Amino acid sequence: MAQRYIVKSCLSGDTLVLRGRPAPGQPPKERDKDPHAAWLSRIAHIAEVTAPRLGSSQRDDEPFAFESREYLRALTVGKEITFESTYSLPTNDSVPRDVGIVTLNGQDLTIELLKNGWAKLKENKREATDEDIQRRAIEADAKTNSRGIWNTAGIVHRTVYHTMPTNTQEFMTQWKGKPINSIVETVRDGNNLRVRLLLAPDQHQLVNLQLAGIKCPRAGGRENEAGEPFGEEAKAFVEVRLLQRPVTVTLLSVPPPPAASFGSLASGDATPAAATTFIGTCIHAQGGNIAEPLVGAGLAKVLEWHAGMLSAYGGLEALKAAERSAKEKRLKLHSTTAQPTSGPQKSAAPAGPSQRTEFEGQVIRVWSGDQIFLRKKLIGQTVTIKVDFVRPAEGEFEARDCATITLPGQKTSVAEQLIARGLATAVRHRRDDENRSPDYDKLIAAEQAAATDSKGLHSGKDVTLPRIVNVSETSSKANQFLPGYKRAGKIPAVVDYVAAGSRFKLLLTRDSQSITFVLSGIRAPRTARNPGDKAEPCAEESGQFSTRRYLQRDVEVQIEAVDKTGGFIGTLYLTKPDKTVENAAVALTQEGLAFVHHHSAESLQWSKQLFDAEASAKAAKRGVWKHYVEEAEVEVVEQDAGALKTQYLDVIISDVRTAPQFGFSVQVLNNEGIANLEKLMREFSLHHRAAIKSPPSFSPKPGDLVSARFSADNSWYRAKIRKVVGKTDYDVVFIDYGNQETVSLNNIRPLDDKFRALPGQAQDARLSFVKLLDVSSDYFDDAVDRFRSICEGRKLIANIDAREGPVLHLRLIDPSDAGSPTDSINAQLVREGLAVVDRKGCKYISSYPQILKRLQDDTAEAKRSRSGMYEFGDISPEDD
């Protein structure tokens, strides 16, 4: 009796694997205790014909075997056919085997195979029937017309590799990321396939493929081996859609090899073992990634650690969206997932690092790993920390956040960089451990590359650790090294440990020496040395400040003496990222976290900075001076009402002018104006790329805003007409930079309205309290050149001491050389004899008595040292 089946797959050009239709909601199964179950697979051999056999790892394909199978596969797989068994054969692996007649849409497949030449008639000993005669005539016609297997000129000598490539790494390098036309030959479980890669018409490669980004429950195996829940259903889900369907495979990675011991690393054998499977994506011919519907049906879970390999090809976000949908619907694997509660929630404690998935932080210490590499790369840097998972507490080890750390502007994680240099190896996880880094595949690839290049741990070289000598072991030992240290001047060192705010342990890496180091001129608050002791106020804050600022940093020290315990006393300098040099003692004092030791500080070259820093901390009541009350006998000097409130700005000198008198323009950096100007200038430049013509009646007047071409770079800028010079020339000032020049009308255009909204960013300015020498002075050019060398094009700090209409009176401060509020470039020019106090032009000077006193002292110093205009004696201008 004829029965209906679905063609599951084709074994060859004359053999089909059939399955029945399961009951609603029941997935097809491979085998069951009931041999007559409707879903049970059976093998059907098409009667009366034989086709070439596909090969195996032991034998080659017969000629036209693949083409014959492909014809039958394309014709029948996934379609419903009618099968009428003629007789049965012995079962194979409990799967029934029958020979019979197969019809598809009313067409006898025996006739179709013979007609197209993809099968031969079997030799029959019985007397020929009318049907036999008809079949022989059809076969003869196919032979005559050289169809199918009878086309001897069309034989393709094909090489088929039935086992995984011997060198999987080399194969992956050749084909990684390239779409490969393929056919799914076997579905082992929901995310593990056996795939035929059609590399070329004459070259096929069968490989094992693990679907990237997902993990399905394991299906049952042979010998009644039980699978995991939903394993069979996941397998059937994929079989119905992909088995023996054309797909596009993209290979992405290979599973990580087992971890190598350090003994094998040292041996120099870096040849990776061949992989047993590839990881990649499988796209159906109709355009769908099978992983997405699998996850959406609740039959697979997303593997976060595949994010790295999928990032360049997309798809992970879609998988996560599908998983969220499956969880919300409680499908299959998520049927027991707790639903998120709604409504008001009980307030929780503030989120700590382990409760946040991504945040930023500053690295203040490296505990392990390659300290030289990580210390130089990370210490003091702000990094992005993305917590991937939390390793639960185990034994004596507490729970730990496991995170991916990246530096700003870098795509490669710190872990990958460390492994790529051969300074670490990737952790090997159990197969069932899904808690892995999203970039785990990249870490494995970096390790394999480092092993191939024999880097670091993989070099096989013996590394001898340096023997560190503790020079501060005793006072007598320390004194033996003191003369050499003093002669050396500034010595490079690394801060290895912070014992207190002003006490450190340093490594002198150049000489493999360790010393105890104490900052000179100050005393930090004492910490509690014993459990019962009480620390002085701000002792903890002082230690934390030095830890954050100096621990594991490259510093320079200048050693002056040795204390009675063998500690070296001196100055510690830190070069900051902006290239300014910080004195640790001054920095601590400035923050109110140390006291000046007056007796020792007075002998220091930088004592004034130290005292000024302490005075500043007292005035601001910072740190230990929080409750400080100034002593009554200290003279209080009140400023006149004319003094402006201190207002420090970051500025840059954009233009220096010498005619008709000395002046300059500044741009203020610490506001949004500069960012808006940069955006405007980009649009302005694009605007003037087109030929813009002036109207015939265009005649700008003084005060008009225009576009003008600057002669120095032949570019267009916003400008204002100052005055008309002759018939066609105009004096203009470029309002965003302060430059002034005479421009012809040919190089002036009307300013478009869209460029008028932003105010001009250049502000006219002059020096507060002082003026450069007169233009007629022999030293005027020297003064201007000196001003340019100190200020022009540099980022400075400025304080507005007075305003004279649109002109700002500025006290300019070099941020790398500021010791007190009275230190300024203005005072420096006076001290060098290139400027004088300007009492007439700066009538507000009496409101700043401290600064006036400082300028008078600097004038006296210039006269004593015969600097600048005092080279030949005191020739001060009359208004000084």
Short mmCIF file of C-alpha atoms in Angstrom, two decimals, residues 19 44 46 139 184 209 214 231 274 322 388 398 450 455 496 529 540 629-630 818:
data_model
loop_
_atom_site.label_atom_id
_atom_site.label_comp_id
_atom_site.label_asym_id
_atom_site.label_seq_id
_atom_site.Cartn_x
_atom_site.Cartn_y
_atom_site.Cartn_z
CA ARG A 19 10.20 10.50 7.38
CA ALA A 44 13.79 3.94 0.31
CA ILE A 46 14.10 3.49 -5.98
CA GLU A 139 17.43 4.84 -21.17
CA VAL A 184 24.51 20.53 4.89
CA LEU A 209 30.69 23.28 11.77
CA ILE A 214 24.60 29.99 20.15
CA GLY A 231 17.93 18.48 22.35
CA ALA A 274 44.46 20.39 14.59
CA ALA A 322 15.55 36.91 19.79
CA ASP A 388 31.53 40.20 31.59
CA GLU A 398 36.34 35.70 47.20
CA ALA A 450 52.42 34.90 19.78
CA LYS A 455 57.20 35.85 21.65
CA ASP A 496 57.03 50.63 44.34
CA ARG A 529 51.79 52.37 63.46
CA GLU A 540 44.84 58.53 55.51
CA VAL A 629 42.59 80.41 62.37
CA GLU A 630 45.22 82.98 61.31
CA ALA A 818 53.52 78.99 38.75
#
